[in-house]
């Protein structure tokens, strides 16, 4: 786990940590050595802005938040290993982030280049595309984002593009997560085709480089009616643009460069006065500059095929581009392109290199120096960590506090006056390798001892929102491959469960039954929205814990919805879980005070059979399906079956089983009841051997699935008195296993005719 320390946890956090903690406790009970750490992804713009607003240092604000959130996490009953706690703002951590940057730089995978970036005019910083919403506004400040060209630092993620794509097939990840990454990497196989550039249907002034366009489907080449280039393309310079077209083109590009690239108009464009000569037909193809290519981070030029693409057809209509009617079979096109040297087979990726520099203070400093004589010079490892200055001057947002005295230094090579790099690293750099540091958090000699990396990696379970699938998880995989090549580890993300979101009712009232819309008198519609600070609809876990206890809150969260489904938060469900815990507590106390009786009865064997079935089902839910709601439902039903039973060895075993099975979900009361009953913490309930009776009268029970008879099983007549035992026997039968797949969920069970008929609704 690696949250951002925003200050307070809401129920969305509570849900994720409850799921993780439940699995960790279950694995420990099985006897596994579980690494379940906690740390803080603590750098970032929100902390810097909050500190500026409050006139305090970002470190003070962040550390205060961390301390408060640690208290909340402990109050939740979590079992994190706090001895492994890490924080990205500690020099002992970002010293190794800087070391990794230096390794990237020396390997040629960190480089500097001019780039158009998303500029937030309010926070005055660069934003990643993912931090801009569909309306072109910054996800934090809400400002309309602008386009600016700045000198930026990049990691060459494209170096591993093919490996990142190919290795997805071997990962045991949810298919929708893998598909998102495949789409993000975006491999296309096709042809690179060269169009010689003309001006007004005549050759351009020498030198006249070709316009190279990627054609993913060579059969479309004969249907090209126009070519489109990006507003940054080489051909939009004074050298190439015809004088008659230059003013209009330059004004158009100036206008669209300040627009956000997320919602471009596919039909907006401007004719450049340039033509590209078709490599097969020799006909001139008009070249347009298009704002649509501002959004496409993978291409500077594309073909326009109106007969194949609706967007291209609209563009052609708007700009009155006449279609060219030329037909030639694909093989002939490929042969002519190869023979003329104007085309070649090529592979393109949608994936772009990772922009890692940020114009802000609160981030990991880049360990680089700019020297007028030596150029860009990396610091020596012995000079790490390069620590952020503690003293902050009164500076405007967008002007890095690092751009003052701190930036003045001496060149590591020539010892002449030089300047430190004042950009800091994207916080995703910090969070791309934290999983490695968890294995060896206190090592001052290296980021992680390789023996400990081999012992603890790969990661077995990762939890987070699906929004991380194309950012954090992709960057983590990239970083893992780079560190592997540096001899530090192997690829290390083994399983992902990443579709967690929590919603709650967003109306604000205590008397929901009598609420009316003031203007109309109508009854309001209750909606559910994702919890967030911006909507002010987050539930404070502290209030719930104080009212009901952490166990009841955990149980409700885990019971309310499967981990892969959205959770509609309603507080009244917590009360029901609190009452169930009271019933279990009463059963335990009753069992301690009662005298045990013999078990060689039909009822005793029925209870053993039922207990075994509950063990199997809860274990499957925790080990394979993660259907915690089903597990808790089975435990509640098991509790109902136990109430009113006489004390016996089978009953004692059932009570102990109930407590053992529920403890990962409700650890506080579960651990206390375990102590009372003398049960070891590392002791997951095991299926018991059920003794056979020498003379047992059997009876037929019809098993139905969705109302259709699927078979008949034989059970002891004594079991008919216990519907739970009948259900347990049916679930354990070959008939049930044949007609109900493990992936199917039983929605309802109906036991009728005194136990002689059982119907499973799936």
Coordinates of C-alpha atoms in Angstrom, one line a residue, residues 6-320:
X6 CA -3.9 14.0 2.0
X7 CA -4.8 14.3 5.7
X8 CA -7.8 12.1 6.4
X9 CA -8.9 8.7 5.1
X10 CA -12.4 8.3 3.7
X11 CA -14.4 5.1 3.3
X12 CA -12.8 4.5 -0.1
X13 CA -9.5 4.1 1.6
X14 CA -11.0 2.1 4.4
X15 CA -12.4 -0.4 1.8
X16 CA -9.1 -1.0 0.0
X17 CA -7.1 -1.4 3.3
X18 CA -9.8 -3.7 4.7
X19 CA -9.6 -5.9 1.7
X20 CA -5.8 -6.0 1.8
X21 CA -5.7 -6.6 5.6
X22 CA -8.3 -9.4 5.4
X23 CA -6.2 -11.3 2.8
X24 CA -3.0 -10.7 4.7
X25 CA -4.5 -12.1 7.9
X26 CA -5.9 -15.1 6.1
X27 CA -2.5 -15.9 4.6
X28 CA -0.8 -15.6 8.0
X29 CA -3.4 -18.0 9.5
X30 CA -2.4 -20.4 6.8
X31 CA 1.2 -20.2 8.1
X32 CA 2.5 -18.0 5.3
X33 CA 5.2 -15.4 5.8
X34 CA 3.3 -12.3 4.7
X35 CA 5.0 -9.0 3.8
X36 CA 2.2 -6.4 4.3
X37 CA 3.9 -3.0 4.6
X38 CA 2.7 0.6 4.5
X39 CA 4.3 3.8 3.1
X40 CA 3.6 7.2 1.8
X41 CA 3.7 8.7 -1.7
X42 CA 4.2 12.1 -0.1
X43 CA 5.6 14.4 -2.7
X44 CA 3.4 16.3 -5.1
X45 CA 1.6 19.5 -6.1
X46 CA -1.4 19.3 -3.6
X47 CA 1.0 19.4 -0.6
X48 CA 2.9 22.3 -2.2
X49 CA -0.2 24.3 -2.8
X50 CA -1.7 23.6 0.6
X51 CA 1.6 24.7 2.2
X52 CA 1.6 27.9 0.2
X53 CA -2.0 28.6 1.1
X54 CA -1.3 28.0 4.8
X55 CA 2.1 29.8 4.9
X56 CA 3.8 26.7 6.2
X57 CA 6.5 24.4 4.8
X58 CA 5.2 21.4 2.7
X59 CA 7.2 19.0 4.9
X60 CA 5.4 20.1 8.1
X61 CA 2.0 19.9 6.4
X62 CA 2.8 16.4 4.9
X63 CA 4.2 14.9 8.1
X64 CA 1.3 16.1 10.1
X65 CA -1.0 14.4 7.7
X66 CA 1.0 11.2 7.8
X67 CA 0.8 11.1 11.6
X68 CA -3.0 11.5 11.6
X69 CA -3.5 8.9 8.9
X70 CA -1.3 6.4 10.8
X71 CA -3.6 6.8 13.8
X72 CA -6.6 6.2 11.5
X73 CA -5.1 3.1 10.0
X74 CA -4.3 1.6 13.4
X75 CA -7.8 2.4 14.6
X76 CA -9.1 0.4 11.6
X77 CA -7.5 -2.7 13.1
X78 CA -5.0 -3.2 10.3
X79 CA -1.9 -5.4 10.6
X80 CA 0.6 -3.4 8.6
X81 CA 4.3 -4.0 9.3
X82 CA 5.2 -0.5 10.5
X83 CA 8.8 -1.4 10.8
X84 CA 9.0 -1.2 7.0
X85 CA 7.3 2.2 6.7
X86 CA 8.8 4.4 4.0
X87 CA 8.0 7.9 2.7
X88 CA 9.1 9.4 -0.6
X89 CA 9.9 12.7 1.2
X90 CA 12.6 11.2 3.3
X91 CA 16.1 11.8 2.0
X92 CA 16.9 8.2 2.9
X93 CA 14.3 7.2 0.2
X94 CA 14.7 9.7 -2.5
X95 CA 18.5 9.3 -2.3
X96 CA 17.8 6.0 -4.2
X97 CA 15.3 7.6 -6.5
X98 CA 18.1 9.9 -7.5
X99 CA 20.4 7.0 -7.9
X100 CA 18.0 5.3 -10.2
X101 CA 17.7 8.5 -12.2
X102 CA 21.5 8.6 -12.6
X103 CA 21.5 5.0 -13.8
X104 CA 18.8 6.0 -16.4
X105 CA 20.9 9.0 -17.5
X106 CA 24.1 6.9 -17.8
X107 CA 22.2 4.2 -19.8
X108 CA 20.9 6.8 -22.2
X109 CA 17.3 6.3 -21.1
X110 CA 17.0 9.8 -19.5
X111 CA 17.3 12.7 -21.9
X112 CA 16.2 16.3 -22.3
X113 CA 14.1 17.6 -25.2
X114 CA 11.7 20.4 -26.1
X115 CA 8.1 19.3 -25.8
X116 CA 4.6 20.8 -25.9
X117 CA 3.2 20.3 -22.4
X118 CA -0.1 20.9 -20.7
X119 CA 0.2 24.0 -18.6
X120 CA -2.0 24.8 -15.7
X121 CA -2.2 28.6 -15.5
X122 CA -3.6 28.5 -11.9
X123 CA -1.1 26.1 -10.3
X124 CA 1.5 27.1 -12.8
X125 CA 2.9 23.7 -13.5
X126 CA 3.0 21.0 -16.1
X127 CA 0.3 18.3 -16.1
X128 CA 0.3 14.9 -17.6
X129 CA -2.4 14.1 -20.2
X130 CA -4.1 12.0 -17.6
X131 CA -4.4 15.0 -15.2
X132 CA -6.6 16.8 -17.7
X133 CA -10.3 16.0 -18.0
X134 CA -12.4 15.6 -21.1
X135 CA -13.3 19.3 -20.9
X136 CA -9.7 20.4 -21.1
X137 CA -9.5 21.4 -17.5
X138 CA -6.9 20.5 -14.8
X139 CA -8.2 17.8 -12.5
X140 CA -7.0 19.6 -9.4
X141 CA -7.4 23.4 -10.0
X142 CA -10.2 23.2 -12.6
X143 CA -8.4 25.7 -14.8
X144 CA -8.6 25.6 -18.6
X145 CA -5.3 24.0 -19.6
X146 CA -3.0 25.7 -22.1
X147 CA -0.3 24.4 -24.4
X148 CA 3.3 25.5 -23.9
X149 CA 6.7 24.4 -25.2
X150 CA 9.2 23.8 -22.5
X151 CA 12.6 22.0 -22.2
X152 CA 11.7 18.8 -20.4
X153 CA 13.3 15.6 -19.1
X154 CA 12.1 12.2 -20.3
X155 CA 12.5 8.5 -19.5
X156 CA 12.8 6.4 -22.7
X157 CA 9.9 4.1 -22.0
X158 CA 9.7 3.3 -25.7
X159 CA 12.9 1.3 -25.2
X160 CA 10.9 -1.4 -23.6
X161 CA 7.7 -1.0 -25.6
X162 CA 7.8 -4.4 -27.3
X163 CA 8.7 -6.2 -24.0
X164 CA 6.1 -4.3 -22.1
X165 CA 3.5 -5.5 -24.6
X166 CA 4.6 -9.1 -25.0
X167 CA 5.0 -9.8 -21.3
X168 CA 1.3 -8.9 -20.7
X169 CA 0.4 -12.4 -22.0
X170 CA 2.2 -14.0 -19.1
X171 CA 0.8 -11.9 -16.3
X172 CA -2.1 -13.1 -14.2
X173 CA -3.9 -9.8 -14.3
X174 CA -7.6 -9.0 -14.9
X175 CA -8.1 -8.9 -18.7
X176 CA -9.5 -5.4 -18.7
X177 CA -6.4 -4.1 -17.1
X178 CA -4.1 -5.9 -19.6
X179 CA -6.3 -4.6 -22.4
X180 CA -5.9 -1.0 -21.2
X181 CA -2.1 -1.4 -21.3
X182 CA -2.2 -3.0 -24.7
X183 CA -4.2 -0.1 -26.0
X184 CA -1.9 2.4 -24.3
X185 CA 1.2 0.8 -25.8
X186 CA -0.7 0.6 -29.1
X187 CA 1.4 -1.5 -31.4
X188 CA 0.6 -1.1 -35.1
X189 CA 2.2 -3.0 -38.0
X190 CA 2.1 -1.4 -41.4
X191 CA 4.1 0.6 -43.9
X192 CA 6.1 3.9 -43.7
X193 CA 5.4 5.7 -47.0
X194 CA 7.2 8.7 -48.4
X195 CA 5.4 11.5 -50.2
X196 CA 7.7 14.0 -52.0
X197 CA 6.6 17.6 -51.1
X198 CA 5.4 20.1 -53.7
X199 CA 4.4 23.7 -53.3
X200 CA 1.3 24.7 -55.3
X201 CA 1.6 21.5 -57.4
X202 CA 5.3 22.1 -58.0
X203 CA 8.4 20.8 -56.2
X204 CA 9.3 22.6 -53.0
X205 CA 12.6 24.6 -52.8
X206 CA 15.6 22.4 -52.3
X207 CA 16.3 20.6 -50.0
X208 CA 12.9 18.9 -50.2
X209 CA 12.7 16.1 -47.6
X210 CA 9.9 13.6 -48.0
X211 CA 6.9 13.6 -45.8
X212 CA 6.9 10.2 -44.2
X213 CA 3.5 8.9 -43.2
X214 CA 2.7 5.7 -41.4
X215 CA 0.0 3.6 -43.1
X216 CA -1.3 0.8 -40.8
X217 CA -3.3 -0.8 -43.7
X218 CA -1.5 -0.6 -47.0
X219 CA -4.7 -1.3 -48.9
X220 CA -5.9 2.2 -47.9
X221 CA -3.0 3.9 -49.7
X222 CA -4.9 4.1 -52.9
X223 CA -7.7 5.8 -51.2
X224 CA -5.7 8.7 -49.7
X225 CA -7.4 12.0 -50.6
X226 CA -5.4 14.3 -48.2
X227 CA -2.5 14.3 -45.7
X228 CA -2.6 15.9 -42.3
X229 CA 0.4 17.2 -40.3
X230 CA 0.7 18.4 -36.7
X231 CA 1.0 22.1 -35.8
X232 CA 4.7 21.5 -34.8
X233 CA 5.7 19.9 -38.1
X234 CA 8.9 20.9 -39.9
X235 CA 7.0 21.9 -43.1
X236 CA 5.2 24.7 -41.2
X237 CA 8.4 26.8 -41.2
X238 CA 9.0 29.8 -43.4
X239 CA 11.3 27.8 -45.6
X240 CA 8.5 25.5 -46.9
X241 CA 5.2 27.4 -46.5
X242 CA 4.1 29.3 -49.6
X243 CA 3.9 33.1 -49.0
X244 CA 0.3 33.2 -49.9
X245 CA -0.6 30.6 -47.3
X246 CA 1.9 31.4 -44.5
X247 CA -0.1 34.1 -42.7
X248 CA -3.3 32.1 -42.5
X249 CA -1.4 28.9 -41.5
X250 CA 0.7 30.5 -38.8
X251 CA -2.3 32.3 -37.3
X252 CA -4.2 29.0 -37.2
X253 CA -1.3 27.1 -35.5
X254 CA -0.8 30.0 -33.0
X255 CA -4.5 29.7 -32.1
X256 CA -4.7 25.9 -31.6
X257 CA -1.4 25.6 -29.8
X258 CA -2.9 27.3 -26.7
X259 CA -5.9 24.9 -26.9
X260 CA -5.9 21.7 -24.8
X261 CA -5.4 18.6 -27.0
X262 CA -8.1 16.4 -25.4
X263 CA -11.1 17.6 -27.2
X264 CA -10.0 18.6 -30.7
X265 CA -12.4 19.0 -33.6
X266 CA -11.7 16.3 -36.2
X267 CA -12.9 18.6 -39.0
X268 CA -10.8 21.7 -38.0
X269 CA -7.7 22.3 -40.2
X270 CA -6.0 24.7 -42.5
X271 CA -4.6 24.0 -46.0
X272 CA -0.9 24.7 -46.0
X273 CA -0.4 25.3 -49.8
X274 CA 1.8 22.1 -49.8
X275 CA 1.1 18.9 -51.7
X276 CA 2.5 15.4 -51.3
X277 CA 3.2 13.4 -54.4
X278 CA 1.5 10.0 -54.2
X279 CA 4.3 7.4 -54.5
X280 CA 2.2 5.2 -56.7
X281 CA 0.0 7.4 -58.9
X282 CA 2.2 10.6 -58.9
X283 CA -0.9 12.7 -58.2
X284 CA -0.6 15.7 -55.8
X285 CA -2.3 15.2 -52.5
X286 CA -3.1 18.4 -50.5
X287 CA -1.5 18.7 -47.1
X288 CA -3.4 20.2 -44.2
X289 CA -2.4 21.2 -40.7
X290 CA -4.9 19.6 -38.2
X291 CA -5.5 20.3 -34.6
X292 CA -6.6 16.6 -34.2
X293 CA -2.9 15.7 -34.2
X294 CA -2.4 17.8 -31.1
X295 CA -4.2 15.0 -29.3
X296 CA -2.4 12.2 -31.0
X297 CA 0.9 11.8 -29.0
X298 CA 2.2 9.2 -31.4
X299 CA 2.0 10.8 -34.9
X300 CA 3.1 14.0 -36.6
X301 CA 1.5 13.1 -39.9
X302 CA -1.3 10.9 -41.0
X303 CA -3.1 9.9 -44.2
X304 CA -6.7 10.9 -44.8
X305 CA -8.9 8.2 -46.2
X306 CA -12.5 9.4 -46.3
X307 CA -13.8 6.2 -47.7
X308 CA -12.7 4.3 -44.6
X309 CA -13.0 6.7 -41.7
X310 CA -16.0 8.8 -40.7
X311 CA -13.8 11.5 -39.2
X312 CA -11.7 11.7 -42.4
X313 CA -14.9 12.0 -44.5
X314 CA -16.1 14.9 -42.4
X315 CA -12.8 16.6 -42.7
X316 CA -12.9 16.1 -46.5
X317 CA -16.4 17.6 -46.7
X318 CA -15.6 20.6 -44.6
X319 CA -12.5 21.4 -46.7
X320 CA -14.1 20.3 -50.1

